Amino acid sequence: MDVDDRFMWMALDLARQGRGRTSPNPVVGAVVTQDSEVVGSAYHQAAGSPHAETIALKKAGEKARGATLYVNIEPCSHHGRTGPCTEAIIKAGITRVVAAMQDPNPLVSGRGFARLKEKGIKVKEGVLEHKARRLNESFIKYITTGYPFVGIKVAMSLDGKIGTVTGESHWITGEKSRQYVHRLRDQSDVILSGIETVLSDDPRFTARVDSGGGKDPLRVIVDSSARLPIDARLIESSSTAGTVLAVTENASPEKCRMLANKGVEIITLPSKEGRVDLTALMKKLAERELTTVLVEGGGTLNYSLLEQSLVDKLFIFIAPLIIGGVKSPTAFSGTGIESLNKAWTVEDIEMKQFERDLLLIGYPTGPGKYRG
């Protein structure tokens, strides 16, 4: 393996440790090497905390002078919540910077590289760029469009059913698959679900990861008429994550007050065909600097998001079961399409296996779809 690739893989692995903690910043890993030996490494741990580059340089100390810095995204050159990384790099005496990709943030976007070159530092761009863009796909979507990155998680049978005709859905997939979902939650800013799912399953939507220390995402429930029970586990659980109820003007003011008194945040959004306007909801989440949304809902919400071009990624778990039944719920319901040439396609498919279950990860494409 090429030496630059090897150390960039190390930077990417470090960056992954920050997933779910850095919004609205990207996840960043940095490695400082001297004569192909690592003398300092770090990752960005949270927005407002020191950046990966500055921590790695501090660890390297005097060994940073004349060294190479590997980082998965262009170093910042502006004053934000912390100082510019470019100035720390220059001051440390780094002579070469290897970066995977340019920062799409308009405040940076090439200016960091230009500043380094201006000071005589050699810059190499594009090392493992595709991997780096995938790793920061949520940040890229957020910073370039003003909307969060939305992934839908589905657990279904071989015949596409997410429950039985009576609504039973616990558990279609096995324990290993569910552990993976908890890791997805841990890496997300928001879990989004619909009121029908909450009424049916009474979920907590917490991140119970094997290693402990999981971070519960904000729970956001689409509930046009404020039907959420005041004793729902989302409200009664001991999670420190908040619960937000997205309602329309048709929701009962009295019920909203009752829920607010239980600690639920109520946001009233415009209605679209009698339901919460999902595009307006996504914009509201982005305004709160929430960049990654994991959807764990039913077929109606899933299809509505897909139909409105709000879905960026799919996590489809398939269990070796056949449920059957015309009235059994499916992963994507809604009105459906009239012709196959109007169907969504799914690209860049990755497959994983968890005991008996298969997981397909892919990116839906359609008219007007964002492609990072």
Short mmCIF file of C-alpha atoms in Angstrom, two decimals:
data_model
loop_
_atom_site.label_atom_id
_atom_site.label_comp_id
_atom_site.label_asym_id
_atom_site.label_seq_id
_atom_site.Cartn_x
_atom_site.Cartn_y
_atom_site.Cartn_z
CA MET A 1 0.00 0.00 0.00
CA ASP A 2 1.18 3.50 -0.85
CA VAL A 3 2.51 5.30 2.25
CA ASP A 4 0.13 8.23 1.78
CA ASP A 5 -2.83 5.85 1.49
CA ARG A 6 -1.72 4.03 4.63
CA PHE A 7 -1.63 7.12 6.81
CA MET A 8 -4.82 8.51 5.27
CA TRP A 9 -6.61 5.30 6.24
CA MET A 10 -5.37 5.96 9.76
CA ALA A 11 -6.77 9.51 9.64
CA LEU A 12 -10.12 8.21 8.38
CA ASP A 13 -10.29 5.59 11.12
CA LEU A 14 -9.61 8.27 13.72
CA ALA A 15 -12.27 10.54 12.22
CA ARG A 16 -14.90 7.79 12.51
CA GLN A 17 -14.59 7.95 16.28
CA GLY A 18 -16.25 11.35 16.21
CA ARG A 19 -19.40 10.28 14.34
CA GLY A 20 -22.54 11.59 15.97
CA ARG A 21 -20.65 14.07 18.17
CA THR A 22 -19.35 16.87 15.94
CA SER A 23 -22.40 18.40 14.23
CA PRO A 24 -22.49 20.83 12.56
CA ASN A 25 -18.78 20.25 11.98
CA PRO A 26 -17.33 17.42 9.89
CA VAL A 27 -15.66 14.40 11.45
CA VAL A 28 -11.91 14.85 11.19
CA GLY A 29 -8.87 12.73 11.92
CA ALA A 30 -5.27 13.93 11.75
CA VAL A 31 -1.95 12.10 11.78
CA VAL A 32 1.51 13.69 12.00
CA THR A 33 4.42 11.62 10.69
CA GLN A 34 8.16 12.11 10.75
CA ASP A 35 10.18 9.75 8.53
CA SER A 36 7.08 7.50 8.16
CA GLU A 37 6.70 7.23 11.94
CA VAL A 38 3.56 8.53 13.66
CA VAL A 39 4.51 11.25 16.15
CA GLY A 40 1.03 12.63 16.85
CA SER A 41 -2.59 11.73 16.07
CA ALA A 42 -6.06 12.86 17.11
CA TYR A 43 -9.69 13.26 16.07
CA HIS A 44 -12.23 16.06 16.47
CA GLN A 45 -14.42 15.14 19.42
CA ALA A 46 -17.17 17.79 19.51
CA ALA A 47 -18.17 21.10 17.98
CA GLY A 48 -16.42 23.90 19.84
CA SER A 49 -13.61 21.63 21.05
CA PRO A 50 -10.06 21.76 19.61
CA HIS A 51 -9.77 20.49 16.04
CA ALA A 52 -7.99 17.25 15.21
CA GLU A 53 -5.05 19.02 13.57
CA THR A 54 -4.25 21.20 16.56
CA ILE A 55 -4.45 18.28 19.01
CA ALA A 56 -2.23 16.08 16.83
CA LEU A 57 0.31 18.90 16.45
CA LYS A 58 0.36 19.48 20.19
CA LYS A 59 1.03 15.78 20.77
CA ALA A 60 3.84 15.84 18.22
CA GLY A 61 5.47 18.89 19.79
CA GLU A 62 8.89 19.67 18.32
CA LYS A 63 8.70 16.51 16.20
CA ALA A 64 6.13 18.31 14.03
CA ARG A 65 8.86 20.53 12.59
CA GLY A 66 9.62 19.26 9.08
CA ALA A 67 6.90 16.59 9.37
CA THR A 68 3.94 15.59 7.21
CA LEU A 69 0.35 16.08 8.32
CA TYR A 70 -2.38 13.74 7.06
CA VAL A 71 -5.97 14.92 7.40
CA ASN A 72 -9.19 13.69 5.81
CA ILE A 73 -10.53 17.18 4.99
CA GLU A 74 -8.93 20.52 4.15
CA PRO A 75 -7.72 22.38 7.27
CA CYS A 76 -9.87 25.39 8.14
CA SER A 77 -8.52 28.88 7.51
CA HIS A 78 -11.18 30.97 9.27
CA HIS A 79 -12.03 31.91 12.84
CA GLY A 80 -15.07 29.93 14.00
CA ARG A 81 -15.59 28.51 17.47
CA THR A 82 -11.86 27.81 17.43
CA GLY A 83 -8.88 29.39 15.67
CA PRO A 84 -7.81 28.50 12.12
CA CYS A 85 -5.93 25.21 11.79
CA THR A 86 -3.81 26.55 8.94
CA GLU A 87 -2.05 28.96 11.29
CA ALA A 88 -1.36 26.18 13.81
CA ILE A 89 0.10 24.05 10.99
CA ILE A 90 2.33 26.89 9.80
CA LYS A 91 3.48 27.70 13.34
CA ALA A 92 4.30 24.04 14.07
CA GLY A 93 6.70 23.88 11.12
CA ILE A 94 4.86 21.24 9.05
CA THR A 95 6.38 21.08 5.56
CA ARG A 96 3.86 18.81 3.79
CA VAL A 97 0.08 18.36 4.11
CA VAL A 98 -1.78 15.42 2.58
CA ALA A 99 -5.57 15.84 2.50
CA ALA A 100 -8.33 13.62 1.21
CA MET A 101 -10.73 16.32 0.04
CA GLN A 102 -11.43 20.02 -0.16
CA ASP A 103 -13.78 21.43 2.46
CA PRO A 104 -17.13 22.28 0.77
CA ASN A 105 -17.81 24.95 3.41
CA PRO A 106 -17.81 28.28 1.51
CA LEU A 107 -15.82 29.80 4.38
CA VAL A 108 -12.96 27.40 3.58
CA SER A 109 -13.33 25.77 0.13
CA GLY A 110 -9.73 25.96 -1.09
CA ARG A 111 -8.64 28.87 1.09
CA GLY A 112 -6.97 26.55 3.58
CA PHE A 113 -4.87 24.91 0.87
CA ALA A 114 -4.04 28.31 -0.64
CA ARG A 115 -2.84 29.65 2.71
CA LEU A 116 -0.56 26.64 3.26
CA LYS A 117 0.92 26.89 -0.25
CA GLU A 118 1.46 30.61 0.26
CA LYS A 119 3.76 29.71 3.16
CA GLY A 120 5.71 27.20 1.10
CA ILE A 121 4.03 24.07 2.48
CA LYS A 122 3.59 21.27 -0.06
CA VAL A 123 -0.04 20.19 -0.42
CA LYS A 124 -1.32 16.94 -1.90
CA GLU A 125 -5.08 16.61 -2.37
CA GLY A 126 -7.46 13.78 -3.27
CA VAL A 127 -5.94 10.83 -1.39
CA LEU A 128 -8.82 8.36 -0.74
CA GLU A 129 -11.24 11.18 -1.60
CA HIS A 130 -14.23 8.91 -2.26
CA LYS A 131 -13.87 7.31 1.18
CA ALA A 132 -13.53 10.71 2.79
CA ARG A 133 -16.65 12.06 1.08
CA ARG A 134 -18.67 9.04 2.17
CA LEU A 135 -17.48 9.48 5.74
CA ASN A 136 -18.58 13.12 5.80
CA GLU A 137 -21.68 12.75 3.61
CA SER A 138 -23.92 14.28 6.29
CA PHE A 139 -21.72 17.35 6.64
CA ILE A 140 -21.43 17.77 2.87
CA LYS A 141 -25.23 17.62 2.41
CA TYR A 142 -25.84 20.04 5.28
CA ILE A 143 -23.20 22.62 4.35
CA THR A 144 -24.06 22.67 0.63
CA THR A 145 -27.87 22.49 0.74
CA GLY A 146 -28.97 23.68 4.17
CA TYR A 147 -30.78 20.39 4.85
CA PRO A 148 -29.82 17.40 7.00
CA PHE A 149 -28.72 14.06 5.57
CA VAL A 150 -31.61 11.59 5.88
CA GLY A 151 -31.25 7.82 6.13
CA ILE A 152 -34.16 5.41 6.39
CA LYS A 153 -33.83 2.18 8.38
CA VAL A 154 -36.19 -0.66 7.50
CA ALA A 155 -36.43 -4.19 8.94
CA MET A 156 -38.52 -6.38 6.67
CA SER A 157 -39.24 -9.94 5.61
CA LEU A 158 -38.25 -11.47 2.29
CA ASP A 159 -41.62 -10.42 0.88
CA GLY A 160 -41.19 -6.80 1.97
CA LYS A 161 -43.42 -6.83 5.06
CA ILE A 162 -42.50 -4.82 8.16
CA GLY A 163 -45.18 -6.43 10.32
CA THR A 164 -47.96 -8.97 10.37
CA VAL A 165 -51.59 -8.32 9.51
CA THR A 166 -52.19 -7.64 13.23
CA GLY A 167 -49.28 -5.19 13.40
CA GLU A 168 -46.79 -7.43 15.20
CA SER A 169 -43.23 -6.46 14.28
CA HIS A 170 -41.03 -7.45 17.28
CA TRP A 171 -38.71 -8.85 16.22
CA ILE A 172 -38.39 -9.38 12.47
CA THR A 173 -34.60 -9.20 12.55
CA GLY A 174 -32.15 -10.77 14.99
CA GLU A 175 -30.10 -9.43 17.86
CA LYS A 176 -26.98 -8.66 15.81
CA SER A 177 -29.00 -6.53 13.40
CA ARG A 178 -30.56 -4.64 16.30
CA GLN A 179 -27.13 -3.98 17.77
CA TYR A 180 -26.11 -2.40 14.47
CA VAL A 181 -29.20 -0.17 14.57
CA HIS A 182 -28.23 1.03 18.04
CA ARG A 183 -24.83 2.03 16.64
CA LEU A 184 -26.61 3.93 13.85
CA ARG A 185 -28.65 5.77 16.46
CA ASP A 186 -25.49 6.57 18.41
CA GLN A 187 -24.03 8.19 15.27
CA SER A 188 -27.17 10.22 14.44
CA ASP A 189 -28.34 13.61 15.66
CA VAL A 190 -32.03 12.77 15.27
CA ILE A 191 -34.32 9.77 15.17
CA LEU A 192 -37.44 10.61 13.19
CA SER A 193 -40.59 8.55 13.41
CA GLY A 194 -44.31 8.84 12.81
CA ILE A 195 -47.06 8.73 15.41
CA GLU A 196 -48.46 5.42 14.10
CA THR A 197 -45.16 3.68 14.86
CA VAL A 198 -45.08 5.17 18.34
CA LEU A 199 -48.69 4.19 19.06
CA SER A 200 -48.02 0.65 17.80
CA ASP A 201 -44.60 -0.07 19.34
CA ASP A 202 -44.21 2.47 22.20
CA PRO A 203 -40.45 2.70 21.49
CA ARG A 204 -37.80 4.52 23.55
CA PHE A 205 -35.50 5.20 20.58
CA THR A 206 -32.35 5.12 22.70
CA ALA A 207 -28.84 4.06 21.69
CA ARG A 208 -27.94 0.99 23.71
CA VAL A 209 -24.51 0.13 22.33
CA ASP A 210 -22.55 -2.91 23.47
CA SER A 211 -19.54 -0.94 24.69
CA GLY A 212 -21.67 1.43 26.76
CA GLY A 213 -21.50 5.21 26.54
CA GLY A 214 -24.03 5.43 23.72
CA LYS A 215 -25.39 8.87 22.83
CA ASP A 216 -29.16 9.06 22.52
CA PRO A 217 -30.27 11.19 19.57
CA LEU A 218 -33.03 13.76 19.73
CA ARG A 219 -36.38 11.98 19.20
CA VAL A 220 -38.62 13.78 16.69
CA ILE A 221 -42.15 12.49 16.14
CA VAL A 222 -44.33 13.55 13.22
CA ASP A 223 -47.75 13.85 14.83
CA SER A 224 -50.03 16.28 13.00
CA SER A 225 -52.85 16.09 15.57
CA ALA A 226 -50.81 15.61 18.78
CA ARG A 227 -51.98 12.07 19.48
CA LEU A 228 -48.84 11.13 21.44
CA PRO A 229 -49.91 9.56 24.77
CA ILE A 230 -48.67 11.46 27.81
CA ASP A 231 -47.41 8.19 29.30
CA ALA A 232 -45.43 7.14 26.19
CA ARG A 233 -42.03 5.61 26.95
CA LEU A 234 -40.42 8.37 24.85
CA ILE A 235 -41.52 10.79 27.55
CA GLU A 236 -41.14 8.59 30.61
CA SER A 237 -37.71 7.13 29.78
CA SER A 238 -34.67 8.32 31.70
CA SER A 239 -32.87 9.36 28.50
CA THR A 240 -31.26 12.79 28.53
CA ALA A 241 -32.22 13.22 24.86
CA GLY A 242 -35.18 15.47 24.26
CA THR A 243 -38.43 14.63 22.51
CA VAL A 244 -39.87 16.96 19.88
CA LEU A 245 -43.41 16.68 18.56
CA ALA A 246 -43.96 18.14 15.09
CA VAL A 247 -47.62 19.14 14.79
CA THR A 248 -49.81 21.27 12.54
CA GLU A 249 -52.20 24.07 13.46
CA ASN A 250 -54.93 21.42 13.73
CA ALA A 251 -53.40 19.94 16.89
CA SER A 252 -55.34 20.42 20.12
CA PRO A 253 -53.84 23.33 22.10
CA GLU A 254 -54.87 21.65 25.35
CA LYS A 255 -53.15 18.37 24.44
CA CYS A 256 -50.04 20.27 23.36
CA ARG A 257 -49.94 22.04 26.74
CA MET A 258 -50.24 18.70 28.54
CA LEU A 259 -47.35 17.26 26.55
CA ALA A 260 -45.26 20.40 27.03
CA ASN A 261 -45.78 20.09 30.79
CA LYS A 262 -44.28 16.58 30.52
CA GLY A 263 -41.14 18.02 28.88
CA VAL A 264 -42.06 17.49 25.22
CA GLU A 265 -41.07 20.32 22.89
CA ILE A 266 -43.89 21.21 20.52
CA ILE A 267 -43.11 22.74 17.14
CA THR A 268 -45.99 23.80 14.89
CA LEU A 269 -45.26 23.51 11.19
CA PRO A 270 -47.18 24.23 8.00
CA SER A 271 -49.42 21.44 6.77
CA LYS A 272 -49.23 19.76 3.39
CA GLU A 273 -52.28 17.75 2.36
CA GLY A 274 -53.38 17.73 6.01
CA ARG A 275 -50.06 16.47 7.38
CA VAL A 276 -46.85 18.02 8.66
CA ASP A 277 -44.84 19.54 5.81
CA LEU A 278 -41.77 17.29 5.92
CA THR A 279 -39.59 19.69 3.93
CA ALA A 280 -40.33 22.44 6.45
CA LEU A 281 -39.48 20.01 9.25
CA MET A 282 -36.10 19.17 7.71
CA LYS A 283 -35.31 22.84 7.29
CA LYS A 284 -36.17 23.43 10.94
CA LEU A 285 -33.84 20.62 12.05
CA ALA A 286 -31.00 22.02 9.95
CA GLU A 287 -31.50 25.44 11.53
CA ARG A 288 -30.78 23.76 14.85
CA GLU A 289 -27.48 22.43 13.39
CA LEU A 290 -28.75 18.85 13.32
CA THR A 291 -27.11 17.26 10.30
CA THR A 292 -27.89 13.52 10.46
CA VAL A 293 -31.43 12.12 10.63
CA LEU A 294 -32.20 8.41 11.00
CA VAL A 295 -35.80 7.53 10.13
CA GLU A 296 -37.39 4.64 11.98
CA GLY A 297 -40.98 4.88 10.90
CA GLY A 298 -43.64 3.08 8.94
CA GLY A 299 -44.44 2.77 5.28
CA THR A 300 -46.43 5.99 5.07
CA LEU A 301 -43.68 8.22 6.46
CA ASN A 302 -41.00 6.37 4.49
CA TYR A 303 -42.84 6.80 1.20
CA SER A 304 -43.69 10.45 1.87
CA LEU A 305 -40.03 11.25 2.49
CA LEU A 306 -38.96 9.35 -0.62
CA GLU A 307 -41.66 10.98 -2.74
CA GLN A 308 -40.53 14.43 -1.63
CA SER A 309 -36.86 13.70 -2.48
CA LEU A 310 -35.82 13.95 1.17
CA VAL A 311 -34.11 10.55 1.47
CA ASP A 312 -30.36 10.25 0.94
CA LYS A 313 -29.57 6.74 2.14
CA LEU A 314 -31.29 3.43 2.83
CA PHE A 315 -30.50 0.77 5.41
CA ILE A 316 -32.67 -2.21 4.46
CA PHE A 317 -32.50 -5.22 6.77
CA ILE A 318 -33.96 -8.39 5.25
CA ALA A 319 -34.83 -11.34 7.47
CA PRO A 320 -35.39 -14.86 6.03
CA LEU A 321 -39.12 -14.79 6.78
CA ILE A 322 -42.22 -14.78 4.62
CA ILE A 323 -45.13 -12.99 6.27
CA GLY A 324 -47.64 -12.58 3.46
CA GLY A 325 -51.00 -10.84 3.64
CA VAL A 326 -52.41 -8.10 1.44
CA LYS A 327 -53.06 -5.98 4.52
CA SER A 328 -49.69 -6.59 6.17
CA PRO A 329 -47.72 -3.30 6.27
CA THR A 330 -44.93 -2.76 3.77
CA ALA A 331 -41.74 -0.71 4.01
CA PHE A 332 -42.96 1.91 1.54
CA SER A 333 -46.69 2.32 1.12
CA GLY A 334 -48.27 5.61 -0.03
CA THR A 335 -49.87 5.93 -3.45
CA GLY A 336 -47.13 4.08 -5.33
CA ILE A 337 -45.99 4.60 -8.90
CA GLU A 338 -47.91 3.83 -12.08
CA SER A 339 -45.00 2.71 -14.24
CA LEU A 340 -41.67 1.01 -13.57
CA ASN A 341 -39.84 3.72 -15.48
CA LYS A 342 -40.80 6.05 -12.64
CA ALA A 343 -39.37 3.81 -9.93
CA TRP A 344 -36.53 4.95 -7.71
CA THR A 345 -33.26 3.18 -8.28
CA VAL A 346 -30.73 2.42 -5.57
CA GLU A 347 -27.03 2.84 -6.32
CA ASP A 348 -23.66 2.09 -4.71
CA ILE A 349 -25.12 -0.88 -2.86
CA GLU A 350 -23.14 -2.42 -0.02
CA MET A 351 -24.16 -5.69 1.61
CA LYS A 352 -23.50 -6.89 5.15
CA GLN A 353 -24.65 -10.04 6.94
CA PHE A 354 -25.65 -10.34 10.59
CA GLU A 355 -26.22 -14.02 11.38
CA ARG A 356 -29.35 -14.89 9.37
CA ASP A 357 -30.14 -11.30 8.28
CA LEU A 358 -28.89 -9.34 5.29
CA LEU A 359 -28.38 -5.59 5.32
CA LEU A 360 -28.42 -3.66 2.06
CA ILE A 361 -27.06 -0.11 2.22
CA GLY A 362 -27.58 2.13 -0.78
CA TYR A 363 -28.43 5.55 -2.12
CA PRO A 364 -31.80 6.17 -3.82
CA THR A 365 -31.79 8.29 -6.93
CA GLY A 366 -34.58 10.18 -8.59
CA PRO A 367 -35.47 13.61 -10.00
CA GLY A 368 -33.68 16.38 -8.13
CA LYS A 369 -31.82 14.04 -5.80
CA TYR A 370 -28.78 15.30 -3.96
CA ARG A 371 -25.63 13.35 -4.77
CA GLY A 372 -22.65 14.06 -2.54
#
